[in-house]
PDB file of C-alpha atoms in Angstrom:
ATOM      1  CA  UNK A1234     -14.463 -14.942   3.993  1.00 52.00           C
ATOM      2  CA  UNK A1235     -13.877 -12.721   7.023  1.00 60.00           C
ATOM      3  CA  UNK A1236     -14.703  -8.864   6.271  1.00 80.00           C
ATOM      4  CA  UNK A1237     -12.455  -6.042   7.092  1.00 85.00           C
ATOM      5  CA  UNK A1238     -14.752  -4.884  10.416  1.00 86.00           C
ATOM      6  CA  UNK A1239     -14.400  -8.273  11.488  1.00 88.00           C
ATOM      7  CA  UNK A1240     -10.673  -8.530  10.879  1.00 85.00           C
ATOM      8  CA  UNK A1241      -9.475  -5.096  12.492  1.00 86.00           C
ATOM      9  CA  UNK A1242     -12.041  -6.292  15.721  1.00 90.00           C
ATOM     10  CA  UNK A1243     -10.014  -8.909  16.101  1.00 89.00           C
ATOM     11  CA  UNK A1244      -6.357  -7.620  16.006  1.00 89.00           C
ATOM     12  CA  UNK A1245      -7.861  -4.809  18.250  1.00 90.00           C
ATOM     13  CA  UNK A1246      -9.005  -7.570  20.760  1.00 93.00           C
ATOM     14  CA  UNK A1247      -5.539  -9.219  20.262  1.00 93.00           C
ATOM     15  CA  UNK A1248      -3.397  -6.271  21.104  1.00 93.00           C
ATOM     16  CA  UNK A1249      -6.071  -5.433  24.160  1.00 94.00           C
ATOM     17  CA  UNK A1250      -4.633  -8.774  25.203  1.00 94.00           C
ATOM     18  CA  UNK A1251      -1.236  -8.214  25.896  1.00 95.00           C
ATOM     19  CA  UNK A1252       0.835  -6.952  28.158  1.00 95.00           C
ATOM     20  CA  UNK A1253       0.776  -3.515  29.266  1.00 96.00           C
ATOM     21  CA  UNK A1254       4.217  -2.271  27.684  1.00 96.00           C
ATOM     22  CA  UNK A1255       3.499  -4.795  24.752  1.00 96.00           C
ATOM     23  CA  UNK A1256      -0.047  -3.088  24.190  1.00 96.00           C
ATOM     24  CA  UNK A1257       1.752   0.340  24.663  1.00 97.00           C
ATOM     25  CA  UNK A1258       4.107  -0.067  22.339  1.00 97.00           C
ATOM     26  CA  UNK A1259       1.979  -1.212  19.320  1.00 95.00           C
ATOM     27  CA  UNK A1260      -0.483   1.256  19.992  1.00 95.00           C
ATOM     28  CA  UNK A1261       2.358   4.183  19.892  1.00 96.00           C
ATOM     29  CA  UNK A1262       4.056   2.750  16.823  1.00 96.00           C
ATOM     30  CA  UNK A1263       1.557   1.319  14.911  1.00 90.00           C
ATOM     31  CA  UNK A1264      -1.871   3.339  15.721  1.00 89.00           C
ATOM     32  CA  UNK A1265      -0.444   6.862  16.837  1.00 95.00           C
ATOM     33  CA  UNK A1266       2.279   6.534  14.052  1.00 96.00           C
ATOM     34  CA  UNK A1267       4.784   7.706  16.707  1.00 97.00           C
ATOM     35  CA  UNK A1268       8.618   7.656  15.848  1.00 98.00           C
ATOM     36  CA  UNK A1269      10.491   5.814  17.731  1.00 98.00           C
ATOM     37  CA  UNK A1270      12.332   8.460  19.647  1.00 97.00           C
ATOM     38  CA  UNK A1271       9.137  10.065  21.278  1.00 97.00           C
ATOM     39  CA  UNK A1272       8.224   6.177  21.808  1.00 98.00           C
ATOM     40  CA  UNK A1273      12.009   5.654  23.653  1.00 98.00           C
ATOM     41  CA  UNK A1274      11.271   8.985  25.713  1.00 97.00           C
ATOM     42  CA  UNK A1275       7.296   8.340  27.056  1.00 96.00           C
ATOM     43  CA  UNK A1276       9.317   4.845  27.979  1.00 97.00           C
ATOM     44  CA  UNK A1277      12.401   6.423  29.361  1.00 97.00           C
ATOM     45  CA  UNK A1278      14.248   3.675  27.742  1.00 97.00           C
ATOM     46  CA  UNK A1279      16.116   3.719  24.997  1.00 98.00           C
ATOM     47  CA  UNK A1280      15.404   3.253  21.190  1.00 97.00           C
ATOM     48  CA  UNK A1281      16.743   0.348  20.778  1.00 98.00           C
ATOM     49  CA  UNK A1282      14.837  -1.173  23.628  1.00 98.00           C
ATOM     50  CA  UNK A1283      11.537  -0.028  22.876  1.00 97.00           C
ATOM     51  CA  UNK A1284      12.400  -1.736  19.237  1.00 98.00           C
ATOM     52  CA  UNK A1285      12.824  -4.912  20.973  1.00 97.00           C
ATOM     53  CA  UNK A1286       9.519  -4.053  23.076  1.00 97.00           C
ATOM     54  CA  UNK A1287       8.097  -3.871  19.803  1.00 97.00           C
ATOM     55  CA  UNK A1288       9.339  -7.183  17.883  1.00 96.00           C
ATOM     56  CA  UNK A1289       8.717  -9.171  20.996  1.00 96.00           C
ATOM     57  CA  UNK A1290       5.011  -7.559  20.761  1.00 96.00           C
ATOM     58  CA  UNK A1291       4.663  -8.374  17.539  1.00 94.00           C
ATOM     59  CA  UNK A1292       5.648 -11.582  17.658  1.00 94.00           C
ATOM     60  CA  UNK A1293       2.960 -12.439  20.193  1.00 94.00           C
ATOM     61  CA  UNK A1294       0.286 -10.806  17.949  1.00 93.00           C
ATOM     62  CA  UNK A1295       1.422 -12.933  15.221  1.00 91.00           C
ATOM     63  CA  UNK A1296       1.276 -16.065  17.330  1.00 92.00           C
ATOM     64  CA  UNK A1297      -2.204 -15.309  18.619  1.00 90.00           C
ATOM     65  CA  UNK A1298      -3.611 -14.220  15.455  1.00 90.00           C
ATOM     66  CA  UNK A1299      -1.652 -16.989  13.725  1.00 88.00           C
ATOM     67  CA  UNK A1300      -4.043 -19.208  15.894  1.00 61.00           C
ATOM     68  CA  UNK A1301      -7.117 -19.437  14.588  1.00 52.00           C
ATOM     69  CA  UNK A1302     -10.391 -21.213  16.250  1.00 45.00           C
TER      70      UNK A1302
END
């Protein structure tokens, strides 16, 4: 059985593993608890964009996490 520490560690070194925007993104949303407007404006892009920028992210994390060794 994997214990919490060790299961947060990993989805930290997970989202330190993708791209720059992708990273961003998650951090704002998920971590920061941002809304989605403030995350559209520190993009200069629009909402709907950065929710994209966000399903695409999470998608990935789900793939690599999905993946175990």
């Amino acid at each position: 059985v994997v214990s919490t520490n060790q299961e947060a560690q990993r989805v930290r070194d997970a989202v330190a593993q993708l791209p720059d925007d992708w990273r961003k993104v998650i951090q704002l949303r998920f971590f920061e608890e941002k809304p989605w407007s403030e995350i559209a404006q520190d993009f200069g892009r629009s909402e709907g964009a950065v929710k994209h920028l966000f399903v695409r992210a999470q998608h990935e994390l789900g793939e690599r996490l999905g993946a175990r060794s």
